[in-house]
Short mmCIF file of C-alpha atoms and ligand atoms in Angstrom, two decimals:
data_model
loop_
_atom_site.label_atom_id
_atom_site.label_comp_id
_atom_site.label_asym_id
_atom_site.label_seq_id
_atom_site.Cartn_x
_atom_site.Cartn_y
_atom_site.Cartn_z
CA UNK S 115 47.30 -20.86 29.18
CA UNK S 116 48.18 -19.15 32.25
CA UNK S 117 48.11 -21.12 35.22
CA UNK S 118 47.29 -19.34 38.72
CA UNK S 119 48.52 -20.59 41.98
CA UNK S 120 47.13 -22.22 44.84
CA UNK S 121 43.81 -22.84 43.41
CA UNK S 122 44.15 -25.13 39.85
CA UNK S 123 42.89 -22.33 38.01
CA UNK S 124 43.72 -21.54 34.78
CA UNK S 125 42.81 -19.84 31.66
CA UNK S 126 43.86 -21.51 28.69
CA UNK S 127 44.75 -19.89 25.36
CA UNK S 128 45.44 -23.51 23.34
CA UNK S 129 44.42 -22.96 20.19
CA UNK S 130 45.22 -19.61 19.14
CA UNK S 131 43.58 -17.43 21.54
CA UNK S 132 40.38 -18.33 22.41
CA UNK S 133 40.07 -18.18 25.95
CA UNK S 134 38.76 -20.71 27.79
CA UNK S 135 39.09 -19.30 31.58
CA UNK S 136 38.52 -21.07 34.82
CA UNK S 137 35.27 -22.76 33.57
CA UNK S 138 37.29 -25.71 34.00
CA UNK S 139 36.82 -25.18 37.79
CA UNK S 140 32.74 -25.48 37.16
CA UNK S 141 33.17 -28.88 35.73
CA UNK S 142 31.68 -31.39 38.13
CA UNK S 143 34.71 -33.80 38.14
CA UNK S 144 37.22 -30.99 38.99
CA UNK S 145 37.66 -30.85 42.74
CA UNK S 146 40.42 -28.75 44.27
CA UNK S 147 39.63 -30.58 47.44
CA UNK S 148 40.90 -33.95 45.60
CA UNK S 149 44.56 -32.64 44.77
CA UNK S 150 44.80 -30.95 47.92
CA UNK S 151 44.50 -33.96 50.02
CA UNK S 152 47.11 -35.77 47.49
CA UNK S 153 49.39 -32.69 48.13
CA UNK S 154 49.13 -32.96 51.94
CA UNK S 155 50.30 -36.75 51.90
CA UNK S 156 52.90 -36.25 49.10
CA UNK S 157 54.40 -32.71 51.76
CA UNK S 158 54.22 -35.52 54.17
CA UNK S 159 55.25 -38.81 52.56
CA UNK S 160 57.94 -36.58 50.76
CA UNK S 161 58.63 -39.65 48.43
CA UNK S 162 61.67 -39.63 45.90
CA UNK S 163 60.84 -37.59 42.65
CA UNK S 164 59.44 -37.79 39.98
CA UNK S 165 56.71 -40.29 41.67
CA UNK S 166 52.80 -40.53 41.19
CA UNK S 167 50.75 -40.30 44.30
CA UNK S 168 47.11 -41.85 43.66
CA UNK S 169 44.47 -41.24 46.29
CA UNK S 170 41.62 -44.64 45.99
CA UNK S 171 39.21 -42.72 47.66
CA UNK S 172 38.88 -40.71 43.98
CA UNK S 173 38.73 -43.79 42.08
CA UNK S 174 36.30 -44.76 44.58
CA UNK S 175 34.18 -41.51 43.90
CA UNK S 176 34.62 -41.59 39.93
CA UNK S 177 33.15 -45.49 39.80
CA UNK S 178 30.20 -43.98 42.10
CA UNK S 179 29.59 -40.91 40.10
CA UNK S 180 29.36 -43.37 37.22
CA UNK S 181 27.71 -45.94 38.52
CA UNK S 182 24.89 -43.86 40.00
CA UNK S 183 24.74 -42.21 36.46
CA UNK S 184 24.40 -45.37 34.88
CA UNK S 185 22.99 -47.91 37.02
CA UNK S 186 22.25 -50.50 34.67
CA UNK S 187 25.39 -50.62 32.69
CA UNK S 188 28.92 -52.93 33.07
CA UNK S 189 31.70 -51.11 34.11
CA UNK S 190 34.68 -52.77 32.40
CA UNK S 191 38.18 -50.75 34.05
CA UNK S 192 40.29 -50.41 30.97
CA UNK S 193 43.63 -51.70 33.04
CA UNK S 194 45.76 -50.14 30.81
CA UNK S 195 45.53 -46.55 32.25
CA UNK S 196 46.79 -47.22 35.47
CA UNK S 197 47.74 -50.62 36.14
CA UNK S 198 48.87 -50.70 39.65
CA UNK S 199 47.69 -53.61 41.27
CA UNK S 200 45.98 -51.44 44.58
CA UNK S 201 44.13 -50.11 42.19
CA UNK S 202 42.79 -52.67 40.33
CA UNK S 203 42.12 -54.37 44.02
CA UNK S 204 40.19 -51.70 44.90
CA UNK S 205 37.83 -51.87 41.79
CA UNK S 206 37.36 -55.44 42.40
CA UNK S 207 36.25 -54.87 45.76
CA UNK S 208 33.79 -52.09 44.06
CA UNK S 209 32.55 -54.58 41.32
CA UNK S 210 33.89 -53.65 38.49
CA UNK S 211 34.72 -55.77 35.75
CA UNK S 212 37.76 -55.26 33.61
CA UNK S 213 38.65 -54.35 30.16
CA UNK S 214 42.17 -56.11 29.64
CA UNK S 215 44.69 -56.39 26.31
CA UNK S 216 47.00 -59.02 27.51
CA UNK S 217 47.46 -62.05 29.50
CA UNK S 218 49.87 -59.87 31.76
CA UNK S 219 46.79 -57.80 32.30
CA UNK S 220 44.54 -60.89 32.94
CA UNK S 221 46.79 -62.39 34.91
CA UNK S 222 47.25 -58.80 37.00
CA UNK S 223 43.48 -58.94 37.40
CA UNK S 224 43.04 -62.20 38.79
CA UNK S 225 45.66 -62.10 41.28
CA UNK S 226 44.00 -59.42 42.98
CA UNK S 227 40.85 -61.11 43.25
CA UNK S 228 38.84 -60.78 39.89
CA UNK S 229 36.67 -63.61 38.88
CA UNK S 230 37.75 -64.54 35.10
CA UNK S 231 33.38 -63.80 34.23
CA UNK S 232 34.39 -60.33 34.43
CA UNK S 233 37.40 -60.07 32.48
CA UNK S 234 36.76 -59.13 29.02
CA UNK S 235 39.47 -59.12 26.42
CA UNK S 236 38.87 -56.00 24.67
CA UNK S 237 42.13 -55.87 22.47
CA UNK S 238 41.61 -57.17 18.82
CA UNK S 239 45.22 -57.98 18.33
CA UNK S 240 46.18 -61.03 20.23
CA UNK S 241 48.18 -64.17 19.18
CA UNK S 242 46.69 -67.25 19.03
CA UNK S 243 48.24 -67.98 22.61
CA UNK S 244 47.54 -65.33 24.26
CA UNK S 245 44.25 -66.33 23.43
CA UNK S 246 44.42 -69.89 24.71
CA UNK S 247 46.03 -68.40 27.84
CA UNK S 248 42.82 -66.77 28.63
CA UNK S 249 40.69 -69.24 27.60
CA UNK S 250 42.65 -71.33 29.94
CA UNK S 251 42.08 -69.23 32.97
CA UNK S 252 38.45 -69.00 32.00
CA UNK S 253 37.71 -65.62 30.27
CA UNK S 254 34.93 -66.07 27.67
CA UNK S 255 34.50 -62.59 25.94
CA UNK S 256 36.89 -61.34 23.43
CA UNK S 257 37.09 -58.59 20.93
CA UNK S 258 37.60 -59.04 17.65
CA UNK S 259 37.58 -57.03 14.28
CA UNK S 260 38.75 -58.92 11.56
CA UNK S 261 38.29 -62.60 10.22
CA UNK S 262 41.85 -63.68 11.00
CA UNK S 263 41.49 -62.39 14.27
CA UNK S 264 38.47 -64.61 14.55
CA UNK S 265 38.90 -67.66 13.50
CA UNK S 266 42.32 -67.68 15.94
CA UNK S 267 39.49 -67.25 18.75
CA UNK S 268 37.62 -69.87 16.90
CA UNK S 269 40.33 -72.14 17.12
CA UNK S 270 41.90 -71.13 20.79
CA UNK S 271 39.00 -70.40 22.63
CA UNK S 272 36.11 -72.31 21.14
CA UNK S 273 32.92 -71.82 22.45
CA UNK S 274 33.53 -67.96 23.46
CA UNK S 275 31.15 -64.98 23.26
CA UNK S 276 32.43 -62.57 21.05
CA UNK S 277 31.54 -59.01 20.26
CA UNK S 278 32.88 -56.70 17.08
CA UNK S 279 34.66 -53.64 16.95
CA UNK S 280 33.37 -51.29 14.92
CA UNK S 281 35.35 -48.01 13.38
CA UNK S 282 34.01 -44.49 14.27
CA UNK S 283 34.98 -41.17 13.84
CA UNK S 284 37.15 -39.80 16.69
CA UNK S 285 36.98 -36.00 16.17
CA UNK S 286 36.74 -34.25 19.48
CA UNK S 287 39.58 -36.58 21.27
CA UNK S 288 42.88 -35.62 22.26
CA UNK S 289 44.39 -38.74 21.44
CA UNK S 290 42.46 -40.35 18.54
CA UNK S 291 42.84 -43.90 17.49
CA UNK S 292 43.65 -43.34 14.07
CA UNK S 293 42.12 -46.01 11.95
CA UNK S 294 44.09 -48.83 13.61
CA UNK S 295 41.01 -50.48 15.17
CA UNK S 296 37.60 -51.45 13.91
CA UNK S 297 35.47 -51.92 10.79
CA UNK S 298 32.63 -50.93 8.99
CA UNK S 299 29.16 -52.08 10.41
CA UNK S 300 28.81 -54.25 7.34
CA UNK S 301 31.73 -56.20 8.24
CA UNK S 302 31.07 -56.27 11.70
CA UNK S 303 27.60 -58.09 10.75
CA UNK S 304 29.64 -60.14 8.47
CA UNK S 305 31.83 -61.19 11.23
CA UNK S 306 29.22 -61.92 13.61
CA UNK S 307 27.43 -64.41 11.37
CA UNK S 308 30.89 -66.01 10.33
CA UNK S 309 31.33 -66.16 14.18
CA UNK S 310 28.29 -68.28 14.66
CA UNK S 311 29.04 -70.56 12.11
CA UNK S 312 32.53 -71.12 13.97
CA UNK S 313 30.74 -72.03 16.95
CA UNK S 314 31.15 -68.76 18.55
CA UNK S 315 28.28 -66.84 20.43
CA UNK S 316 27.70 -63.43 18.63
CA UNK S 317 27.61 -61.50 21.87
CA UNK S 318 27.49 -57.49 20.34
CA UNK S 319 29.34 -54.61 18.99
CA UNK S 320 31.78 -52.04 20.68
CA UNK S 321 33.60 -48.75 19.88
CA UNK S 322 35.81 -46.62 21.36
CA UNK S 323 34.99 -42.92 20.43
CA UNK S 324 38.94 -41.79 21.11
CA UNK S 325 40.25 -41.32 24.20
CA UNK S 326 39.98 -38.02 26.40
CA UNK S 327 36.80 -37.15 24.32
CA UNK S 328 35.31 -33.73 25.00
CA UNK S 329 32.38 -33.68 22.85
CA UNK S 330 29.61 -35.31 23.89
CA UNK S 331 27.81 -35.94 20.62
CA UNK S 332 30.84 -38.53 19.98
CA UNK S 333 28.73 -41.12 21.93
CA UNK S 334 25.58 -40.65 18.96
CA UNK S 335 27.65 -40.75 16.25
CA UNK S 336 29.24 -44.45 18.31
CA UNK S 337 25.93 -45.59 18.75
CA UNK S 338 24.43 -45.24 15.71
CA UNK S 339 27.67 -46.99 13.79
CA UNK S 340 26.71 -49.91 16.77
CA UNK S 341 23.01 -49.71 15.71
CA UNK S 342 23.43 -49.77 12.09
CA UNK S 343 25.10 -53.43 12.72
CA UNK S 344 22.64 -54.96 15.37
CA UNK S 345 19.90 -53.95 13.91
CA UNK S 346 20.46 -54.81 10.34
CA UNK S 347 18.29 -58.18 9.81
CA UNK S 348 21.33 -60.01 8.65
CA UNK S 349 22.94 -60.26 11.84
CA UNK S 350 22.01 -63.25 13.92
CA UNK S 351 19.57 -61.65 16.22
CA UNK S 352 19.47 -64.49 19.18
CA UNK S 353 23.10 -63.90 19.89
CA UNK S 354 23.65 -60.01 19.68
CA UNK S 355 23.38 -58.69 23.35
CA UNK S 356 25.54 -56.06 24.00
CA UNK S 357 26.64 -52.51 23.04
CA UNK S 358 29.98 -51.85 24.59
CA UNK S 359 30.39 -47.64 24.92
CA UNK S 360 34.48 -47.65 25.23
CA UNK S 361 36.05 -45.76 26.88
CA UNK S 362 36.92 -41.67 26.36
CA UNK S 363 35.44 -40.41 29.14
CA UNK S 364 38.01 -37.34 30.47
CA UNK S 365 39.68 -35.87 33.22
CA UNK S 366 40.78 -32.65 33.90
CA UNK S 367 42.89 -31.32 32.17
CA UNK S 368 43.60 -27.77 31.31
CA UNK S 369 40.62 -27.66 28.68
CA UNK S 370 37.52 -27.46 30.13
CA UNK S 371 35.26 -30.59 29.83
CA UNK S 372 31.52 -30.80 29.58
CA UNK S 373 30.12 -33.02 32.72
CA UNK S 374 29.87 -36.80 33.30
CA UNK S 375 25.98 -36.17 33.39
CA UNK S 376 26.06 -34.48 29.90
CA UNK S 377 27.93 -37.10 28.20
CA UNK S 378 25.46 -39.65 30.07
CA UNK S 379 22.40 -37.49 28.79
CA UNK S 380 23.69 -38.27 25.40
CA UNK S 381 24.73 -41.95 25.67
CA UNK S 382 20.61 -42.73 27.14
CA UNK S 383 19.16 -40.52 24.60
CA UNK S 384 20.95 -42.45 21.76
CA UNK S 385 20.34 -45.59 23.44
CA UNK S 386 16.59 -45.12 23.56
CA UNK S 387 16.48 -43.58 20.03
CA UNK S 388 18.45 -46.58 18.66
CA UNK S 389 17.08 -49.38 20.14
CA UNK S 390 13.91 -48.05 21.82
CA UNK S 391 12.54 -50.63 24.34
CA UNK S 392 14.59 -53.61 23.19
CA UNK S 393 17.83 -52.18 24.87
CA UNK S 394 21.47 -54.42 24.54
CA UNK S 395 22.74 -54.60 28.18
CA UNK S 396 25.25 -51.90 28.14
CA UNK S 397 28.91 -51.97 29.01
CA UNK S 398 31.27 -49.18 29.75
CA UNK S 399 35.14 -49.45 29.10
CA UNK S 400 36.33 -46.05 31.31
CA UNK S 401 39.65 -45.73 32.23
CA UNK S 402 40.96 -41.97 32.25
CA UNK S 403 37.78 -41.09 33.92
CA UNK S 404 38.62 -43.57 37.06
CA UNK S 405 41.88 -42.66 37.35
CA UNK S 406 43.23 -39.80 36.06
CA UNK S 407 41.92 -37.18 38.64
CA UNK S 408 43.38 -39.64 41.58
CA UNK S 409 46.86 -38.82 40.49
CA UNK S 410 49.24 -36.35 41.15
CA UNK S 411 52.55 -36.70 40.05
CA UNK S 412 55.29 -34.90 41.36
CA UNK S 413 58.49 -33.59 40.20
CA UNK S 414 61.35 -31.75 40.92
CA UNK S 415 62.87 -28.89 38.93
CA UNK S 416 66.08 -30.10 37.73
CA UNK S 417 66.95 -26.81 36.34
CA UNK S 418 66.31 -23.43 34.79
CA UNK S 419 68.25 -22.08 31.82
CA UNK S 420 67.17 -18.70 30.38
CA UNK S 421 68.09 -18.49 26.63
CA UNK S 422 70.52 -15.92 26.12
CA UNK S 423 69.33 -15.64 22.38
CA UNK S 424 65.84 -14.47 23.60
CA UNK S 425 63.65 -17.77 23.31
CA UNK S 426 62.74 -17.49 26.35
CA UNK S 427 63.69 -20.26 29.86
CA UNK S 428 63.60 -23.41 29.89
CA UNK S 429 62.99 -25.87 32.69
CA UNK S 430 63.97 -29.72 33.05
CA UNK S 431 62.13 -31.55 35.28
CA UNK S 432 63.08 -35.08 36.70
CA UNK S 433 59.75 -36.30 34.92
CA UNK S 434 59.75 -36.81 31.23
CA UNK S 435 58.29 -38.53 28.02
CA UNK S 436 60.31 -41.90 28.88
CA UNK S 437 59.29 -42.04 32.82
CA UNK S 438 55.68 -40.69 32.50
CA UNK S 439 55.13 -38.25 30.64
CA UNK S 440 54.18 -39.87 27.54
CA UNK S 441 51.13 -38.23 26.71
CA UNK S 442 52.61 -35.08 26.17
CA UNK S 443 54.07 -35.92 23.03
CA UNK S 444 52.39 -33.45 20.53
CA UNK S 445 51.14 -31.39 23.65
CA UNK S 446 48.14 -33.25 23.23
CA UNK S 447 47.61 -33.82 27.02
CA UNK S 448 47.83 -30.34 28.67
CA UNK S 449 48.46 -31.17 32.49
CA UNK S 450 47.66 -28.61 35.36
CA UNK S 451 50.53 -27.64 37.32
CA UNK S 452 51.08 -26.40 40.67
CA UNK S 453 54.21 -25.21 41.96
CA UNK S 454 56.42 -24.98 45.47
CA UNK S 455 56.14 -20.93 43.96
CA UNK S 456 52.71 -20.51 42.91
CA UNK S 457 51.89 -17.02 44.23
CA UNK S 458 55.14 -15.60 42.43
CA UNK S 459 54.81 -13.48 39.58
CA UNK S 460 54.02 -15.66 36.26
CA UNK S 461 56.73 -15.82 33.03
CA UNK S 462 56.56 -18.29 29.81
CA UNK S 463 58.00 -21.26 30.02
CA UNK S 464 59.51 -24.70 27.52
CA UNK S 465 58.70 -27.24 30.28
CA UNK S 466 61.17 -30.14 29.36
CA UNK S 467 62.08 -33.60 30.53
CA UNK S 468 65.76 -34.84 32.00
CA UNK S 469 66.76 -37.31 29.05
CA UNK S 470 69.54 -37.03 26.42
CA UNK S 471 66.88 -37.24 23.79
CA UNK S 472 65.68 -34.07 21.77
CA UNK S 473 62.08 -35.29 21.77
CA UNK S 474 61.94 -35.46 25.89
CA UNK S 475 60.46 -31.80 26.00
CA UNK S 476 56.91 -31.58 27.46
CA UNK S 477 55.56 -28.10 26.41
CA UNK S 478 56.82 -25.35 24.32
CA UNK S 479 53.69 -24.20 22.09
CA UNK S 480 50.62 -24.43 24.94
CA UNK S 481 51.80 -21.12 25.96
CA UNK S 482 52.55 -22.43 29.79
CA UNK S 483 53.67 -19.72 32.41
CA UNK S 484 55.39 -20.19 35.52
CA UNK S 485 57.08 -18.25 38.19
CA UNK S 486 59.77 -16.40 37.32
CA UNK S 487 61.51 -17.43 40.73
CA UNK S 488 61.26 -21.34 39.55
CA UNK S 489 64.97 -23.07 40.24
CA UNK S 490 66.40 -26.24 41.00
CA UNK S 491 65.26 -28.19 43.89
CA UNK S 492 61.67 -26.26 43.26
CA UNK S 493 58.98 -29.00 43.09
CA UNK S 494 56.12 -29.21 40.20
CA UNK S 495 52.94 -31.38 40.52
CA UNK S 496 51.24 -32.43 37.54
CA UNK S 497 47.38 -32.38 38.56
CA UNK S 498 45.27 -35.39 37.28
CA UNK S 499 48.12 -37.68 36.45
CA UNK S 500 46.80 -40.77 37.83
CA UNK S 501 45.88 -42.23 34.18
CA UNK S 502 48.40 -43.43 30.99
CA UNK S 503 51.46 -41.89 33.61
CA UNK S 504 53.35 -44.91 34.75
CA UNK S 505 52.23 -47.40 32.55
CA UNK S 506 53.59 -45.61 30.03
CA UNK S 507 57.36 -45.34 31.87
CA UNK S 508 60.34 -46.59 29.47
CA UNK S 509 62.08 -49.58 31.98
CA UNK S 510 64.98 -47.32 32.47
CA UNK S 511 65.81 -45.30 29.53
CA UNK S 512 69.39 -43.26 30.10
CA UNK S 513 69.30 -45.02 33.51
CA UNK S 514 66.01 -43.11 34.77
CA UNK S 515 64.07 -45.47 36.68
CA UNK S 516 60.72 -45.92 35.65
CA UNK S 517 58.00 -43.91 37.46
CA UNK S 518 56.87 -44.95 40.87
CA UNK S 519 53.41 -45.37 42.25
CA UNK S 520 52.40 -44.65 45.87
CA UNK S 521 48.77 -45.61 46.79
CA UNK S 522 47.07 -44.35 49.41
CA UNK S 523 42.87 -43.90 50.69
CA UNK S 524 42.31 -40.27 52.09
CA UNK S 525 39.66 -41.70 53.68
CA UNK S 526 41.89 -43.48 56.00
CA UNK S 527 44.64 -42.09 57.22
CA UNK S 528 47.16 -44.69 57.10
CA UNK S 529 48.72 -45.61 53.46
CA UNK S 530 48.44 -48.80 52.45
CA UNK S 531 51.24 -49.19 50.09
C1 LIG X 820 42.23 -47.75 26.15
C2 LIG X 820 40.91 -48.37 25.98
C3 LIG X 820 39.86 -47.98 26.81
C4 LIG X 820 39.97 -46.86 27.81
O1 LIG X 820 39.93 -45.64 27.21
P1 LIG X 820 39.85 -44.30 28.08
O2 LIG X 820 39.83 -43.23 27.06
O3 LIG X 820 41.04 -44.28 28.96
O4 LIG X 820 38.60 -44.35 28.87
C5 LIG X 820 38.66 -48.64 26.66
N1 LIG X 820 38.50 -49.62 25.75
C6 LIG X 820 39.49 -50.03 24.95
C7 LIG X 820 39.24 -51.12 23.98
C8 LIG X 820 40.73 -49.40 25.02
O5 LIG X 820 41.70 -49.79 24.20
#
C-alpha cells in the first residue's frame, strides 16, 4: 500500500499485489471532510501524544446513516469498541440501546442515562454474579449459548428473555471469532426449549458474522444459520421474536469496503427470503461502524533508524500494541495514516511501537510507505481509530500510560470534554 498525502488516499497492495487503488475514497462512509475537522481540533487542542481525538458529530452521522437504512430495526451499541462514557451519552441521547459484556459495561451505561430495557447482555460468558448484578439493576435480555450458561441465568435472573447464539462462518472478516462463540442451530433450538422449561422466555437467535466484515453475503449465510433454528417446528414458536444481526459492520480502513446500503440490501433480502411476511423484530449489534471513523489517533514519531544491513527504516511511534494499537497484531487492521510530511517523497517503512517488547511492532509486511524526511518529533495520525483503540490500552505496561480520549462535537465549536 502506498499511502498519498493530504488526501487519505491510498492504493493498497495487501495481499500480494492486487491493487486495490483509491476506490476506498468512493466508499460512502469514507469522508475526508470527517478527519479533516478532527485534524483541525487535534493542530489546535495539540493534546499530549499518543491520544485519540473522537469527533460525536460522526457517531452522530453513522447511527443516522443506519438508522435511516434500517428504520425498523434495534440498534444495540456494542460498548466494547469505544467505551468512553461521552460517547455512550451521546447514543443514549440518540436512542440507542446497548450491547454490553459486563456489569462494568452495564453499570457504564446506566450512569450516563440508559434505561436498563435497553441494555442487552450480549456476552455468553458471564458468572453467575455478574448475572444477578444485572438482573439486579433490571436488565432482562441475555445471551446465552450453552446449557451451563443457561441454567446460571435460570437460576440468577429468573424470569429473563433470552436469545441463542448461534455459530457461523466468519470468512470475509479481519478479525474472525474463531469458534469461541455459538452453536449449531440444533442446539440453539435445543436450548431455547430447555429455556422455557426453566421459566425463561425464548426471546430469538443472534450471530455475529466476525468483526470488520467486508463481504456482504456474510449477513445470508448469518441469517439462514438464524432461520434454520426459528423456523424449525421444534422450537417454541410463541416465544421466538428476534433475530439479532451482530455486529461487523466496517470502517475504513485501507481496504476498500462495499457500502452500508449494500450490506443493508443483503440483510432485507435475506430477511424477506427467510421469514417472508412473518418478520422477527430485528436488532443490530454495530460497534466499529459507529465509531471507528470518529477517531483519529495521533502520535508522535519517536524515532527513525535506517538499517545499516539493508532491511530497510524503521520508525517507533509513541503509540503501540499495549496503549492502542492492539488490532494491529497480525496486521490484520491496516490503519490510514497521515503525516506532519505528507507531500514528501514516499520510502518503505516497519512502523513500530515504543515498548521493550519484540511483539510491539505495528507493520512490517503491508508494504506501508512514508516520507523519507519522517524524524523524531514528526507527528502520525492513524485515520479511523475511534473503535477497539483505547479500550484495548494495557493500564500502563513499561510505564506507558494508557491511551487517552478527547471528545469533542464539530458541530459545536466548543469541546465538551
Ligand atoms: C464485539 C461485538 C459486537 C460488535 O462488533 P463490531 O464488529 O464492532 O460491530 C457485537 N456483538 C457482539 C456480541 C460482540 O461481541
Amino acid at each position: 500500500m502506498t499511502y498519498l498525502s493530504g488526501s487519505d488516499a491510498v492504493t493498497d497492495r495487501h495481499g500480494g499485489g492486487a491493487i486495490l487503488d483509491t476506490t476506498v475514497n468512493r466508499a460512502p462512509s469514507v469522508s475526508g471532510e470527517e478527519s479533516e475537522r478532527i485534524r483541525r481540533f487535534l493542530d489546535h487542542e495539540r493534546p499530549a501524544t499518543p491520544c485519540l481525538a473522537v469527533d460525536l458529530a460522526v457517531v452522530r452521522d453513522r447511527y443516522s446513516r443506519l438508522r435511516a437504512e434500517l428504520p425498523e430495526a434495534r440498534i444495540c451499541y456494542a460498548v466494547k469498541a469505544n467505551p468512553d462514557p461521552r460517547v455512550v451519552a451521546e447514543l443514549v441521547r440518540l436512542g440507542a440501546s446497548f450491547d454490553v459484556a459486563s456489569p462494568g459495561e452495564i453499570e457504564l451505561c446506566l450512569r450516563q442515562g440508559a434505561p436498563a430495557g435497553r441494555i442487552s447482555y450480549g456476552n455468553t460468558i458471564k458468572k453467575p454474579g455478574d448475572i444477578a448484578r444485572a438482573h439486579q439493576w433490571g436488565v432482562g435480555l441475555f445471551a446465552t449459548d450453552s446449557t451451563a450458561d443457561l441454567e446460571n441465568i435460570a437460576a440468577a435472573a429468573p424470569g429473563a428473555a433470552v436469545f441463542c447464539r448461534v455459530a457461523v462462518d466468519n470468512t470475509g472478516s479481519r478479525t474472525p471469532f474463531g469458534r469461541k462463540f455459538g452453536c449449531t442451530p440444533a442446539d440453539a433450538v435445543r436450548l431455547l426449549r430447555y429455556a422455557r422449561d426453566l421459566g425463561l422466555v425464548p426471546h430469538g437467535v443472534s450471530f455475529h458474522i466476525g468483526s470488520q466484515q467486508l463481504a456482504a453475503e456474510a449477513w445470508e449465510h448469518g441469517i439462514a444459520a438464524a432461520a434454520e433454528a426459528m423456523c424449525d417446528p421444534a422450537v417454541p414458536a410463541d416465544g421466538v421474536r428476534m433475530i439479532n444481526l451482530g455486529g461487523g459492520l466496517p470502517a475504513t480502513y485501507t481496504q476498500p469496503t462495499p457500502g452500508l446500503h449494500e450490506y443493508t440490501e443483503v440483510i432485507e433480502d435475506a430477511l424477506r427470503r427467510h421469514f417472508g411476511d412473518r418478520r422477527p423484530e430485528v436488532l443490530l449489534e454495530p460497534g466499529r461502524y459507529l465509531v471507528g471513523d470518529a477517531g483519529v489517533l495521533r502520535s508522535e514519531v519517536v524515532l527513525v533508524s535506517a538499517d545499516s544491513a539493508g532491511e530497510g527504516r524503521w520508525v517507533y511511534l509513541d503509540a503501540g500494541r499495549y496503549n492502542g494499537l492492539a488490532e494491529t497484531e497480525g496486521e490484520a487492521i491496516t490503519y490510514r495514516l497521515r503525516t506532519s510530511r505528507d507531500g514528501d517523497p514516499l520510502g518503505p517503512v516497519v512502523l513500530a511501537g515504543p515498548t521493550c517488547d519484540g511483539d510491539d511492532v505495528l507493520y512490517q509486511r503491508s508494504g506501508y510507505e512514508l516520507p523519507t524526511t519522517l524524524r523524531g518529533g514528526d507527528t502520525i495520525d492513524l485515520l479511523s481509530a475511534g473503535a477497539y483503540t483505547a479500550s484495548y490500552s494495557s493500564v500502563c505496561f513499561n510505564g506507558f500510560e494508557p491511551l487517552s480520549t478527547r471528545c469533542f462535537d464539530s458541530a459545536e465549536t466548543t469541546e465538551r470534554a
